Amino acid sequence: MRKKMVYYFGGGKAEGSADMKMLLGGKGANLAEMTNLGLPVPPGITITTEVCKDYYKLGKQFPEGMWDEVLEGLRKIEKEMGKKFGDKENPLLVSVRSGAPVSMPGMMDTILNLGLNDETVEGLAKSTNNERFAWDSYRRFIQMFGNVVMGIPHEKFEEVLEEKKREVGAKQDVDLSAEDLKDVVKRYKELVKRETGREFPQDPYEQLKMAIKAVFDSWNNPRAIKYREINKIPEDYGTAVNIVAMVFGNMGETSGTGVAFTRNPSTGENEFYGEYLKNAQGEDVVAGIRTPQPLTKAQKTSQEQTSLEEEFPEVYKELLKIRDILEKHYREMQDIEFTIENGRLWMLQTRTGKRTAKAAVKIAVDMVKEGLISKEEAILRVDPSLIDQLLHPMLDEEDRKRAKAEGRLIAKGLPAAPGAVSGKVVFTADEAVELAEKGEKVILVRHETSPEDIHGMHAAEGILTARGGMTSHAAVVARGMGKTCIVGAESIHVDYDREEFRVGDVVVKKGEVITIDGSTGEVFHGELKTIPAQISGEFEELMKWADEIRTLQVRVNADTPEDAEQGRKFGAEGIGLCRTEHMFFKEERIPVVREMILAKTQEERERALEKLLPMQREDFIAIFEVMNGLPVNIRLLDPPLHEFLPRTEEEFERTAKEMGLPVEELKKRAEELHEVNPMLGLRGSRLGITHPEIYKMQARAILEAACICKRNGVEVLPEIMLPLIADEKELHELKKLIDDVAAQVFLEMGVEVPYQVGTMVEVPRAAVIADKLARDAEYFSFGTNDLTQMTFGLSRDDAGKFIGKYVELGILKGDPFIHIDEEGVGRLIEMAIELGNATRPGIKTGICGEHGGDPRSINFFQKVGVKYVSPSPFRVPIARLAAAQARIRQLRGEL
């Protein structure tokens, strides 16, 4: 039996439902669900995602039988609407929209008003008694179809429209008369012929076939591919195609269209929030071409505005009821699209609404308190990677006041996505990428963004648009990306040709720095100071729930008291990696370090180390004081010694002068230390074996600092970690060295502190012999950066040049330096834990590589029994939430 390819919905019944998203796409599944809920949804059909996959397998051909099912569905729509597709008297028009299983706003293509031609437009005008509306719909159709299906740049149609408006003195599209629009249609058709060499297609069935193909093709357009790449959406999902009876918001003053959220998508407040445009179609709102009006009276920011609540009170009441139905049914904040046709409300879409991290947290916490969801569901609702938004800096209030007093507040728009950022102004997405790749911070400034700008939006620190509302493309995509964004800053006049924008007398050129505050909508000339965010309110509450549930500890990677303090503020339960070499790079210490490295005898080296000892001791005292009562895992010197030596001629001359050595002698010594492959050379514990005095000094500094702190009433829990261990005898020798130093220090100071000696597992051989290492090692810390590098035989500094291609071809599931490679590196970790536990039951194990802050990797670490992860300070809250989610999934049997 042939599989069903087309599903119908209409008249209060649907063949699909919300749980069929993988087959019907998000849009189709939810249209079916709303129909089954008895909501006013125009009838339509959904062509499944399976058809999309078959279309590509067949070399971009429709599978056999699909078209017959489409025609059968069209007949049902005709019957429900009392109109006929292609009819000259009472034509049925349809919209053709994409709908992937995962929401991809604006990334794929939509065609409205399909079915219009030179004859049906006359029928539409007669049947509706509205000639202007009919010709407005026809010009819109040619423009969208010409762009999406026939590949004519959108701007060329806009130029024709703008030219006509200038000729007749029309300020907006709605000011054009029926006769004006007839002329626009004529010019549009001439443009199509000029650009493509063919007439605009007049057969509605041919139009429909071409549109379906275009939607399938749009699954692999560059912006959709980029969006999937950024948001980790599998490319084999495919898109469904929704063919729905058109209802018209552009029929005059009693019609309109809008987008609404059941809660505020920026703040999370439990308030109906959205925008609408009178006498318009949906694309006018989301494309940001006209700045819309607010949905509610409470949303109004000026007396000139007219809310939907005031303009269409009965429709608003009905919409409020639907809001309540949808949110209770889905138990989630919804993003809805609607059209009002001559006073009648139609629902065109509902989906889980994209929101800022702040809103996501507030909505999740509020819904628990409202009894809609459980704490576990609330935790799972918040994407850990979004938490980064909540840690975005905010403007320093004093600096904000000062900037305002100086007249540097130049514009204000709608606060679409939070955070405060400064950057150089650029006007194209390509420029944003180019400068960002050079390490520059940029703000992308546009009239309005389009899906083609996706790569530039991703590269930019923030986005500023002159047009559009809170539901425009820029706002929705920026929120999803966690980018600071301001939209609808109407006082800004963007001039692409001159590469500048103007606000009154103020001119801001490309390359000049501006600051935007996505929480207030304010735009400032120049750079303003920012302050770090704080964990408080609903965020703090959600994190408490997460901490109650998670079993995986979260520490922090910190080399300074400042980093340690930041990590502790964000909830870190200790330090998982303190790199001692970072302390050596300080300006006043590097000469002493070089003296130690370049020493010709052990005595000379020990003299230099004696100078370093008090410096290191003070470092550890400061960190122990901040982490009072929490464990601190300190890694002894790890990098190759050549990293501390001069590299340029200027540095050699300066260093030689400081050390009282001839330049040539210094160069010769540096040459002697040179290694062909230093990352696999004399570094880590090999330094401790060949130059034990270095590790003796570091162990003494740590333990003396611990004793001093204990005397001062500070609780210290030092852990001393040996890096790059590959052999049990190597580990045994160095542990004995540390234990001997400890005994000596405790005797000298008359104080003892508990301490542990452990090892980094970062060489594959260490994982394989972990049972032998566990005889001496009291804990394992997996250095997943090096373990990945050595397991793959990849240089993490160079792999970026080709890893993308491997991911694109499906050779790798993702960059192994971002997400743990479960099959290889992960198996070594799992093996090391099993072997370690066999020798030392319950051995403490942690992750101190970058993977410790990656939610996907944290799922794996939970599964294999790692005891703690240790990311950088600003990723600590992300790791806490991800660890709670991993535990919930584990309890549900989903890991």
Short mmCIF file of C-alpha atoms in Angstrom, two decimals, residues 74-75 78 83-93 114-117 119-120 202-205 207:
data_model
loop_
_atom_site.label_atom_id
_atom_site.label_comp_id
_atom_site.label_asym_id
_atom_site.label_seq_id
_atom_site.Cartn_x
_atom_site.Cartn_y
_atom_site.Cartn_z
CA LEU A 74 -7.70 21.03 -3.46
CA ARG A 75 -11.21 19.75 -4.21
CA GLU A 78 -12.86 24.28 -2.71
CA LYS A 83 -14.78 28.77 -4.29
CA LYS A 84 -12.97 27.10 -7.17
CA PHE A 85 -9.25 27.16 -7.92
CA GLY A 86 -8.62 28.95 -11.23
CA ASP A 87 -12.27 30.00 -11.57
CA LYS A 88 -12.84 33.26 -13.46
CA GLU A 89 -15.90 34.23 -11.40
CA ASN A 90 -15.14 33.21 -7.78
CA PRO A 91 -11.52 32.07 -7.60
CA LEU A 92 -9.97 30.19 -4.68
CA LEU A 93 -6.52 31.52 -3.91
CA LEU A 114 -1.38 31.91 -5.62
CA GLY A 115 -3.99 31.29 -8.30
CA LEU A 116 -4.22 34.86 -9.58
CA ASN A 117 -3.80 35.66 -13.27
CA GLU A 119 -8.60 36.65 -15.62
CA THR A 120 -8.99 35.51 -11.99
CA GLN A 202 -1.01 32.30 -16.16
CA ASP A 203 -2.09 28.69 -15.48
CA PRO A 204 -2.87 28.39 -11.72
CA TYR A 205 -2.01 24.67 -11.71
CA GLN A 207 1.87 28.12 -10.67
#
